[in-house]
Short mmCIF file of C-alpha atoms in Angstrom, two decimals:
data_model
loop_
_atom_site.label_atom_id
_atom_site.label_comp_id
_atom_site.label_asym_id
_atom_site.label_seq_id
_atom_site.Cartn_x
_atom_site.Cartn_y
_atom_site.Cartn_z
CA MET A 2 -12.80 16.57 -1.81
CA ASN A 3 -15.15 15.58 0.53
CA LEU A 4 -17.63 12.49 -1.61
CA ASP A 5 -19.44 12.13 1.50
CA ALA A 6 -21.75 15.75 1.88
CA ALA A 7 -25.05 14.67 1.48
CA ASP A 8 -25.85 15.95 -1.77
CA THR A 9 -22.75 14.06 -3.65
CA ARG A 10 -23.88 10.95 -1.78
CA ALA A 11 -27.11 11.50 -3.40
CA ARG A 12 -25.69 12.10 -6.74
CA LEU A 13 -23.90 8.87 -6.22
CA GLU A 14 -27.17 6.99 -5.46
CA SER A 15 -28.81 7.96 -8.29
CA PHE A 16 -25.35 7.21 -10.56
CA LEU A 17 -25.23 3.75 -8.82
CA ARG A 18 -29.37 3.42 -9.38
CA ALA A 19 -29.00 4.01 -12.94
CA ALA A 20 -25.80 2.49 -13.96
CA ALA A 21 -27.58 -1.08 -11.61
CA GLY A 22 -30.88 -0.31 -13.35
CA ALA A 23 -32.08 -0.55 -9.52
CA ASP A 24 -35.42 0.04 -7.38
CA ALA A 25 -33.38 1.78 -4.67
CA VAL A 26 -29.89 2.57 -3.65
CA HIS A 27 -28.68 3.30 -0.12
CA ILE A 28 -25.05 4.04 0.62
CA ARG A 29 -24.24 2.91 3.89
CA HIS A 30 -20.85 3.81 4.52
CA LEU A 31 -18.26 5.78 2.74
CA HIS A 32 -14.52 7.06 3.95
CA ARG A 33 -11.37 7.52 2.00
CA LEU A 34 -8.94 4.85 1.87
CA SER A 35 -5.38 5.14 3.23
CA GLY A 36 -2.29 5.70 0.96
CA GLY A 37 -2.63 7.48 -2.94
CA ALA A 38 -1.33 10.73 -3.57
CA VAL A 39 -2.49 10.04 -6.85
CA GLN A 40 -6.03 8.51 -6.85
CA GLU A 41 -8.08 8.91 -4.15
CA ASN A 42 -9.98 5.35 -3.11
CA TRP A 43 -13.14 5.47 -1.68
CA ALA A 44 -14.81 2.37 0.44
CA LEU A 45 -18.00 2.31 -0.71
CA ASP A 46 -20.54 -0.09 0.73
CA ALA A 47 -24.42 0.14 -0.52
CA ASP A 48 -27.40 -1.64 -0.34
CA MET A 49 -29.12 -2.15 -3.70
CA ALA A 50 -32.38 -2.94 -4.19
CA GLY A 51 -33.32 -4.94 -7.30
CA GLY A 52 -31.53 -4.39 -11.14
CA THR A 53 -28.11 -6.42 -11.66
CA GLN A 54 -26.28 -6.24 -8.56
CA PRO A 55 -29.34 -7.04 -5.55
CA GLY A 56 -28.19 -7.14 -1.88
CA PRO A 57 -25.17 -5.80 0.10
CA HIS A 58 -21.84 -4.54 -1.45
CA GLN A 59 -18.71 -4.02 -0.64
CA TRP A 60 -17.30 -1.69 -3.36
CA VAL A 61 -14.44 1.01 -4.05
CA LEU A 62 -14.66 3.93 -5.57
CA ARG A 63 -11.36 5.29 -7.19
CA THR A 64 -11.07 9.13 -8.64
CA ASP A 65 -8.30 10.98 -9.37
CA ALA A 66 -6.46 12.90 -6.88
CA ALA A 67 -6.00 16.47 -7.19
CA ALA A 68 -2.14 15.69 -8.30
CA ARG A 69 -2.30 13.38 -11.12
CA VAL A 70 1.02 12.64 -12.24
CA ALA A 71 1.56 12.59 -15.93
CA ALA A 72 2.65 9.25 -16.80
CA SER A 73 -0.49 7.86 -15.00
CA LEU A 74 -3.73 7.36 -17.09
CA GLY A 75 -6.97 8.76 -16.86
CA ARG A 76 -9.58 6.58 -15.18
CA SER A 77 -11.69 5.70 -18.25
CA ASP A 78 -8.34 3.95 -19.47
CA GLU A 79 -8.02 2.20 -16.12
CA PHE A 80 -11.16 0.91 -16.10
CA LYS A 81 -10.57 -0.59 -19.77
CA ILE A 82 -7.28 -1.98 -18.76
CA LEU A 83 -9.20 -3.56 -15.58
CA GLN A 84 -11.64 -5.50 -17.72
CA PHE A 85 -8.74 -6.58 -19.68
CA ALA A 86 -7.16 -7.78 -16.36
CA HIS A 87 -9.96 -9.10 -14.51
CA ALA A 88 -11.14 -11.11 -17.94
CA ALA A 89 -7.19 -12.45 -18.07
CA ARG A 90 -7.49 -13.75 -14.51
CA LEU A 91 -4.48 -11.44 -13.19
CA HIS A 92 -5.87 -10.85 -9.57
CA ALA A 93 -7.54 -7.61 -10.97
CA PRO A 94 -10.33 -6.20 -8.93
CA GLU A 95 -13.75 -6.61 -11.09
CA PRO A 96 -14.74 -3.14 -12.23
CA LEU A 97 -18.16 -2.45 -12.25
CA TRP A 98 -19.65 1.05 -13.30
CA LEU A 99 -17.37 3.68 -15.24
CA CYS A 100 -18.82 7.69 -14.70
CA ARG A 101 -17.25 10.50 -17.20
CA ASP A 102 -20.61 12.71 -16.33
CA LEU A 103 -18.58 15.63 -13.85
CA ALA A 104 -21.87 16.76 -12.46
CA VAL A 105 -21.86 13.29 -10.20
CA THR A 106 -18.65 14.25 -8.18
CA GLY A 107 -16.62 16.80 -9.74
CA ARG A 108 -14.11 14.32 -11.35
CA GLU A 109 -14.21 11.09 -13.49
CA PHE A 110 -14.27 7.66 -11.41
CA PHE A 111 -14.83 3.93 -11.50
CA VAL A 112 -16.22 1.49 -9.28
CA MET A 113 -14.96 -1.70 -8.79
CA GLN A 114 -15.15 -4.88 -6.37
CA ARG A 115 -13.73 -4.10 -3.29
CA LEU A 116 -11.03 -7.57 -2.21
CA PRO A 117 -10.29 -8.43 0.62
CA GLY A 118 -6.86 -8.75 2.71
CA ILE A 119 -4.37 -5.87 3.04
CA ALA A 120 -2.24 -3.85 0.42
CA SER A 121 0.56 -1.89 3.07
CA GLY A 122 4.05 -2.66 2.13
CA HIS A 123 5.12 -1.77 5.88
CA ARG A 124 2.97 -4.41 7.69
CA ILE A 125 3.52 -6.79 4.22
CA THR A 126 7.23 -7.16 4.99
CA ARG A 127 7.03 -6.78 8.77
CA ASP A 128 4.64 -8.62 9.96
CA THR A 129 5.46 -12.03 9.78
CA ALA A 130 2.71 -13.35 11.04
CA LEU A 131 0.60 -12.04 7.51
CA VAL A 132 2.35 -13.90 5.41
CA PRO A 133 3.30 -17.40 7.04
CA ASP A 134 4.88 -18.57 4.25
CA ARG A 135 6.44 -15.85 2.30
CA ALA A 136 7.90 -17.98 -0.54
CA ARG A 137 4.41 -19.41 -1.44
CA LEU A 138 3.50 -15.44 -1.51
CA ALA A 139 6.64 -14.93 -3.87
CA CYS A 140 5.60 -18.01 -5.95
CA GLU A 141 2.06 -16.43 -6.68
CA LEU A 142 3.13 -13.17 -7.31
CA ALA A 143 5.61 -14.74 -10.12
CA GLU A 144 3.53 -17.13 -11.76
CA ASN A 145 0.92 -14.39 -12.13
CA LEU A 146 3.37 -11.44 -13.20
CA ALA A 147 4.04 -14.31 -15.81
CA ARG A 148 0.55 -14.76 -16.63
CA LEU A 149 0.68 -11.02 -17.52
CA HIS A 150 3.24 -11.52 -19.44
CA SER A 151 2.05 -13.89 -21.95
CA ILE A 152 -0.33 -11.05 -23.51
CA HIS A 153 1.73 -9.82 -26.30
CA PRO A 154 0.78 -6.88 -28.60
CA PRO A 155 -1.32 -5.95 -30.08
CA GLN A 156 -4.65 -6.29 -28.59
CA SER A 157 -7.61 -4.55 -29.61
CA LYS A 158 -8.65 -3.40 -26.21
CA LEU A 159 -5.48 -1.78 -25.00
CA ALA A 160 -5.04 -0.17 -28.45
CA PHE A 161 -4.19 3.00 -26.49
CA LEU A 162 -1.46 1.77 -24.49
CA ALA A 163 2.13 2.99 -25.02
CA THR A 164 4.93 0.94 -25.55
CA MET A 165 7.82 1.86 -23.28
CA ARG A 166 11.18 -0.60 -24.20
CA ALA A 167 14.27 0.38 -22.48
CA ARG A 168 15.53 3.55 -24.93
CA ASP A 169 11.90 4.90 -25.08
CA ASN A 170 12.22 5.14 -21.50
CA ILE A 171 15.48 6.78 -21.18
CA ALA A 172 14.51 9.09 -23.94
CA HIS A 173 11.15 9.98 -21.90
CA TYR A 174 13.05 10.57 -18.32
CA ARG A 175 15.51 12.63 -20.41
CA GLN A 176 12.72 14.74 -21.59
CA TYR A 177 11.64 14.99 -18.37
CA LEU A 178 14.97 16.58 -17.33
CA ASP A 179 14.87 18.86 -19.39
CA GLN A 180 12.27 20.55 -18.68
CA LEU A 181 13.25 21.12 -14.71
CA THR A 182 15.57 24.06 -13.70
CA ALA A 183 18.37 22.25 -12.14
CA ALA A 184 19.92 19.69 -13.22
CA HIS A 185 20.72 15.88 -11.69
CA PRO A 186 23.48 14.26 -12.61
CA THR A 187 23.33 11.08 -10.85
CA LEU A 188 20.06 10.46 -12.51
CA GLU A 189 22.02 11.39 -15.95
CA TRP A 190 24.14 8.94 -15.09
CA GLY A 191 22.20 6.46 -14.27
CA LEU A 192 20.22 7.07 -17.97
CA ARG A 193 23.68 7.42 -19.60
CA TRP A 194 24.46 3.75 -17.75
CA CYS A 195 20.94 2.44 -19.23
CA GLU A 196 22.19 3.60 -22.88
CA VAL A 197 25.30 2.25 -22.87
CA HIS A 198 24.09 -1.08 -21.07
CA ALA A 199 21.05 -1.60 -23.00
CA PRO A 200 19.20 -4.59 -24.80
CA ASP A 201 19.98 -5.20 -28.08
CA ARG A 202 16.81 -7.28 -28.33
CA GLU A 203 13.80 -7.01 -26.24
CA GLU A 204 10.23 -8.99 -26.06
CA THR A 205 7.37 -6.98 -25.82
CA THR A 206 4.47 -8.16 -23.81
CA PHE A 207 1.66 -6.03 -21.75
CA ILE A 208 3.30 -5.20 -18.38
CA HIS A 209 1.94 -3.75 -15.06
CA ARG A 210 4.48 -0.99 -14.56
CA ASP A 211 3.98 -0.95 -10.74
CA TYR A 212 3.89 -4.26 -9.80
CA ARG A 213 5.51 -4.24 -6.23
CA THR A 214 5.11 -4.95 -2.53
CA GLY A 215 2.38 -2.04 -1.71
CA ASN A 216 -0.17 -2.20 -4.68
CA TYR A 217 -0.84 -5.73 -3.81
CA LEU A 218 -3.57 -7.83 -1.58
CA VAL A 219 -2.39 -10.67 0.98
CA HIS A 220 -5.47 -11.97 2.58
CA GLU A 221 -5.06 -15.30 4.61
CA GLY A 222 -1.14 -15.23 3.79
CA ARG A 223 -2.63 -15.74 -0.29
CA LEU A 224 -1.74 -13.23 -2.76
CA ALA A 225 -5.81 -11.82 -3.34
CA GLY A 226 -5.06 -9.09 -5.48
CA VAL A 227 -3.61 -7.00 -7.60
CA LEU A 228 -3.79 -3.24 -7.64
CA ASP A 229 -3.08 0.15 -9.30
CA TRP A 230 -3.21 -0.70 -12.99
CA GLU A 231 -2.58 3.02 -14.28
CA PHE A 232 1.10 2.97 -15.38
CA ALA A 233 0.06 -0.21 -17.56
CA ALA A 234 1.76 -0.21 -20.47
CA PHE A 235 3.73 -2.26 -23.70
CA GLY A 236 7.30 -3.16 -23.17
CA ASN A 237 10.27 -5.26 -21.69
CA PRO A 238 8.91 -7.77 -19.35
CA LEU A 239 12.12 -8.11 -17.36
CA GLU A 240 11.43 -3.95 -16.25
CA ASP A 241 8.34 -5.58 -13.85
CA VAL A 242 10.76 -8.34 -12.63
CA GLY A 243 13.34 -5.25 -11.68
CA TRP A 244 10.40 -2.99 -10.16
CA ILE A 245 9.62 -5.89 -7.87
CA PHE A 246 13.13 -6.01 -7.07
CA ALA A 247 13.89 -2.39 -6.06
CA LYS A 248 14.90 -1.28 -3.44
CA CYS A 249 13.01 1.72 -2.76
CA TRP A 250 10.21 -1.06 -2.45
CA ARG A 251 11.23 -3.66 0.10
CA PHE A 252 9.61 -1.21 2.61
CA ALA A 253 11.02 -3.27 6.04
CA GLY A 254 12.35 -6.14 4.24
CA LYS A 255 15.14 -4.82 2.68
CA ALA A 256 17.40 -7.88 3.03
CA LEU A 257 15.00 -9.41 0.96
CA PRO A 258 15.04 -8.68 -2.37
CA ALA A 259 11.99 -10.06 -4.35
CA GLY A 260 9.83 -7.49 -3.01
CA GLY A 261 10.83 -7.39 0.77
CA ILE A 262 9.37 -10.52 1.33
CA ALA A 263 11.20 -13.26 -0.44
CA GLU A 264 14.94 -14.31 -1.63
CA PRO A 265 15.34 -14.21 -5.02
CA ALA A 266 15.23 -17.52 -6.47
CA ASP A 267 11.40 -18.12 -4.67
CA PHE A 268 10.42 -15.30 -7.19
CA LEU A 269 12.91 -15.92 -10.17
CA VAL A 270 12.39 -19.48 -10.07
CA PRO A 271 8.46 -19.92 -10.50
CA TYR A 272 8.84 -16.65 -12.60
CA GLN A 273 11.45 -18.05 -15.24
CA ARG A 274 9.49 -21.70 -15.45
CA ALA A 275 6.38 -20.36 -15.65
CA SER A 276 7.36 -17.97 -18.31
CA GLY A 277 9.54 -19.90 -20.24
CA ARG A 278 12.27 -16.60 -19.98
CA THR A 279 15.61 -16.13 -18.48
CA VAL A 280 16.21 -13.60 -15.99
CA THR A 281 20.20 -12.92 -16.04
CA PRO A 282 21.42 -11.51 -13.13
CA GLU A 283 22.77 -8.23 -15.58
CA ALA A 284 19.48 -7.98 -17.15
CA LEU A 285 18.42 -7.64 -13.31
CA VAL A 286 20.30 -4.97 -12.40
CA TYR A 287 19.93 -3.58 -15.34
CA TRP A 288 16.25 -2.97 -14.60
CA GLN A 289 16.86 -2.27 -10.89
CA VAL A 290 18.83 0.49 -11.88
CA MET A 291 16.12 1.49 -14.16
CA ALA A 292 13.59 1.40 -11.39
CA HIS A 293 15.29 3.95 -9.12
CA ILE A 294 15.56 6.29 -12.38
CA ARG A 295 11.48 6.29 -12.81
CA TRP A 296 10.63 6.55 -9.10
CA ALA A 297 13.27 9.21 -9.00
CA ILE A 298 11.57 10.61 -12.17
CA ILE A 299 8.22 10.33 -10.36
CA ALA A 300 9.40 11.69 -7.05
CA LEU A 301 10.44 15.12 -8.72
CA GLN A 302 7.38 15.47 -10.60
CA GLN A 303 5.56 14.79 -7.41
CA ALA A 304 7.54 17.40 -5.58
CA GLN A 305 7.08 20.09 -8.69
CA ARG A 306 3.56 19.55 -8.18
CA HIS A 307 3.88 20.93 -5.03
CA LEU A 308 6.16 23.77 -5.72
CA SER A 309 4.15 24.24 -8.51
CA GLY A 310 0.76 25.35 -6.19
CA VAL A 311 -1.06 22.90 -8.19
CA GLU A 312 -1.16 20.66 -5.45
CA ARG A 313 0.58 21.98 -1.93
CA SER A 314 0.70 18.79 -0.28
CA LEU A 315 2.72 17.48 2.68
CA GLU A 316 3.55 14.26 1.16
CA LEU A 317 3.95 15.38 -2.00
CA ALA A 318 7.15 18.18 -0.65
CA LEU A 319 8.87 15.25 1.42
CA THR A 320 8.20 12.82 -1.64
CA GLY A 321 11.05 15.47 -3.42
CA ARG A 322 13.19 14.30 -0.22
CA ILE A 323 13.05 10.67 -1.82
CA VAL A 324 15.42 11.20 -4.80
CA ALA A 325 18.67 11.26 -2.91
CA GLU A 326 18.22 8.25 -1.29
CA LEU A 327 17.49 6.85 -5.16
CA GLU A 328 20.45 8.35 -6.43
CA HIS A 329 22.32 6.17 -4.11
CA GLU A 330 21.56 3.26 -4.93
CA ILE A 331 22.41 3.98 -8.62
CA VAL A 332 25.94 4.83 -8.03
CA GLY A 333 26.00 1.55 -5.95
CA LEU A 334 24.20 -0.22 -8.23
CA THR A 335 26.47 1.02 -11.46
CA ARG A 336 29.81 0.87 -10.10
CA MET B 3 26.13 30.23 20.53
CA SER B 4 23.86 32.10 21.99
CA ASP B 5 21.87 31.96 25.22
CA ILE B 6 18.11 32.25 23.90
CA PRO B 7 17.32 28.50 22.02
CA ASP B 8 18.30 28.89 17.99
CA ALA B 9 15.99 26.80 15.55
CA THR B 10 17.52 23.58 15.81
CA GLU B 11 16.62 23.47 19.53
CA LEU B 12 13.31 24.92 18.96
CA LEU B 13 12.59 22.15 15.90
CA ALA B 14 13.90 19.62 18.87
CA ILE B 15 11.81 20.39 21.57
CA ALA B 16 8.44 21.24 18.92
CA ARG B 17 9.39 17.53 17.54
CA SER B 18 9.66 15.99 20.78
CA THR B 19 5.94 17.93 21.97
CA LEU B 20 4.87 16.52 18.86
CA LEU B 21 5.51 13.02 19.16
CA ASP B 22 5.14 12.03 22.89
CA SER B 23 2.48 14.57 23.95
CA LEU B 24 0.04 15.18 20.34
CA LEU B 25 0.82 11.76 18.66
CA PRO B 26 -1.32 9.73 21.68
CA ARG B 27 -4.51 12.17 20.82
CA VAL B 28 -4.05 12.24 17.66
CA PRO B 29 -7.25 9.96 15.96
CA GLU B 30 -5.64 7.51 13.91
CA GLU B 31 -6.68 9.19 9.73
CA LEU B 32 -4.56 11.70 10.72
CA ARG B 33 -1.36 9.80 12.38
CA TYR B 34 0.11 9.89 9.09
CA ASP B 35 0.38 13.28 8.59
CA ALA B 36 1.57 13.83 12.48
CA LEU B 37 4.65 11.38 11.38
CA MET B 38 4.77 13.45 8.30
CA ILE B 39 5.64 16.65 10.17
CA ALA B 40 7.38 14.87 12.66
CA ASN B 41 9.79 13.61 10.20
CA VAL B 42 10.36 17.23 8.49
CA MET B 43 11.16 18.94 11.81
CA ALA B 44 13.95 16.37 11.92
CA ILE B 45 15.11 17.13 8.23
CA ALA B 46 14.99 20.72 8.69
CA ALA B 47 16.87 20.63 12.13
CA ARG B 48 19.33 18.63 10.62
CA GLU B 49 19.83 21.10 7.60
CA HIS B 50 19.99 23.60 9.61
CA THR B 51 22.44 22.19 11.66
CA ALA B 52 24.79 21.01 8.48
CA GLY B 53 24.78 24.58 7.15
CA ASP B 54 26.51 24.72 3.55
CA ALA B 55 29.45 22.78 4.50
CA ALA B 56 28.91 19.68 2.39
CA MET B 57 27.41 22.34 -0.93
CA GLN B 58 30.82 24.09 -0.13
CA ALA B 59 32.85 20.62 -0.86
CA GLU B 60 30.54 19.44 -3.84
CA VAL B 61 31.25 22.51 -5.77
CA VAL B 62 34.84 22.43 -5.09
CA ARG B 63 34.98 18.92 -6.05
CA LEU B 64 32.30 19.69 -9.37
CA ALA B 65 34.92 22.18 -10.39
CA ALA B 66 37.56 19.82 -9.84
CA LEU B 67 35.90 17.21 -12.51
CA LEU B 68 34.80 20.19 -14.44
CA LYS B 69 38.78 21.05 -14.78
CA GLU B 70 38.12 24.96 -14.00
CA GLN B 71 38.91 26.97 -11.51
CA CYS B 72 37.12 27.16 -8.09
CA GLU B 73 37.23 30.47 -6.09
CA PRO B 74 35.40 30.24 -2.54
CA ARG B 75 31.83 31.57 -2.63
CA ALA B 76 28.71 31.51 -0.37
CA GLY B 77 25.56 32.45 0.23
CA ALA B 78 23.17 32.91 -2.97
CA GLU B 79 26.90 32.93 -5.31
CA LEU B 80 27.45 28.97 -3.83
CA ILE B 81 24.00 28.35 -4.99
CA SER B 82 24.16 29.47 -8.49
CA ALA B 83 27.53 27.88 -8.94
CA ARG B 84 26.02 24.54 -8.38
CA ILE B 85 23.35 25.20 -10.18
CA GLU B 86 25.80 26.07 -13.38
CA LEU B 87 28.41 23.54 -12.68
CA ASN B 88 25.45 20.74 -12.47
CA ARG B 89 24.28 21.97 -15.04
CA ARG B 90 27.04 21.36 -17.15
CA LEU B 91 28.25 18.25 -15.52
CA ALA B 92 24.79 16.82 -16.45
CA ALA B 93 25.38 17.73 -20.22
CA HIS B 94 28.75 16.06 -20.20
CA ILE B 95 27.80 13.02 -18.99
CA ARG B 96 24.93 12.66 -21.35
CA ALA B 97 27.21 12.96 -24.11
CA GLY B 98 29.16 10.30 -22.84
CA ALA B 99 32.36 12.32 -21.40
CA PHE B 100 32.84 10.31 -18.14
CA ASP B 101 31.89 6.40 -20.00
CA ASP B 102 35.53 5.49 -19.91
CA ARG B 103 37.70 7.80 -18.54
CA ASP B 104 37.32 9.63 -15.62
CA ARG B 105 34.69 7.41 -14.36
CA ALA B 106 35.62 6.70 -11.39
CA VAL B 107 36.21 10.21 -9.84
CA LEU B 108 32.69 10.77 -11.39
CA LEU B 109 31.08 7.73 -9.50
CA ASP B 110 32.87 9.15 -6.43
CA HIS B 111 31.32 12.45 -6.66
CA LEU B 112 27.98 11.60 -7.19
CA ALA B 113 28.33 9.10 -3.93
CA GLN B 114 29.89 11.80 -2.07
CA THR B 115 26.81 14.27 -3.01
CA ALA B 116 24.18 11.39 -2.78
CA ALA B 117 25.89 11.08 1.01
CA GLY B 118 25.82 14.74 1.93
CA GLU B 119 21.96 14.79 1.05
CA LEU B 120 20.66 11.49 2.56
CA ALA B 121 22.43 12.93 6.00
CA VAL B 122 19.86 15.34 6.19
CA SER B 123 16.74 13.65 4.51
CA ASN B 124 16.96 10.27 5.65
CA PRO B 125 20.70 9.33 7.57
CA ARG B 126 19.05 6.41 8.51
CA ALA B 127 19.47 4.96 4.42
CA LEU B 128 22.77 5.24 4.85
CA GLU B 129 23.68 2.60 7.15
CA THR B 130 22.31 -0.47 4.64
#
């Protein structure tokens, strides 16, 4: 989709003018940001005259890519989550306006604040100059996650969120595997292992479900933003801890379990201190197994988007080839 | 061997042309696409070279795990045997048949299967 076509740009300007009650709007710059097979993010620079937001602005326009992942929320729900998370000071970008009128760009979208910094997992884990104090960044990530996990259901503003505890995850992934033509014994093994080792009792909190390197912004070495809230749910807070520790999200920093940037204690000590929870080594392994299963399921879904012809894409096709790597990790973790 | 370049050879030379001659002139916003294409060509070349040896071995192991006779197969028959045996194995695993007894044999099989696929898709992942 090209939002930068002249007629789309003009409709976007009209939308912004009405949304902000501005006298005039000029879009200076509009280009697609890299990454995001599931969502498209566009850098949107606009000059606003009058209204609620006068002056020059740097925003992000976020919209569905053609290939949506079944588990991800729509833009209007994500907008509500961002409003909630921004108000709770969880490093979420401030959401500004939601547009559900398909006449503007052809898809739902919203406009949000553009936070400074770099998100690229490859760069953050490789370029030490970007993160001079890795333990401090891990601490900021841990304390922010603990704050996120201090939010318990019910929350009237998040009533639409699903609850996904360990056994809910297992049932959900099995249901998906049953729809596929080919069986996946290693994923079945991982799910069976998770079923046998499932915690007897689970705490339920607000969880992000994609809190990992590549989805946060680092600016001047510090945590500057948390992105991609589309998978948020209520569930076991340790799912988020297992996710950020999972080897598949360490990028160039394979030997550094905490997000490819730090040693386990750099993250776990401040997380445990701030949350009052204990993360046992067993729980950490359990939720890393679940993380690899979940990513494998999403990778299969993305490959399916390509194979079914819904969205022919090189990136989606290649994502299917990640599954073997994830299965390799699942076997190693459950031996 | 033929004196005409085979698919592996064609992919190898196409890939090095892409990386050495084209990539330096590819605009920044298409760089990632070009690198993905290079990766796809490497995978396709490895898959072509590997042939069906890994799948043959997988089917032999699957039959042993399921305590079944295994006849030699090739081509479409091999592929459909693999699908059918994996379907049965998956159902047994879900039902708990490998929780205790045969657990180690199953894990060895799954590890070898993943290693075979990684040797094609991403050999570097086997080093770590």
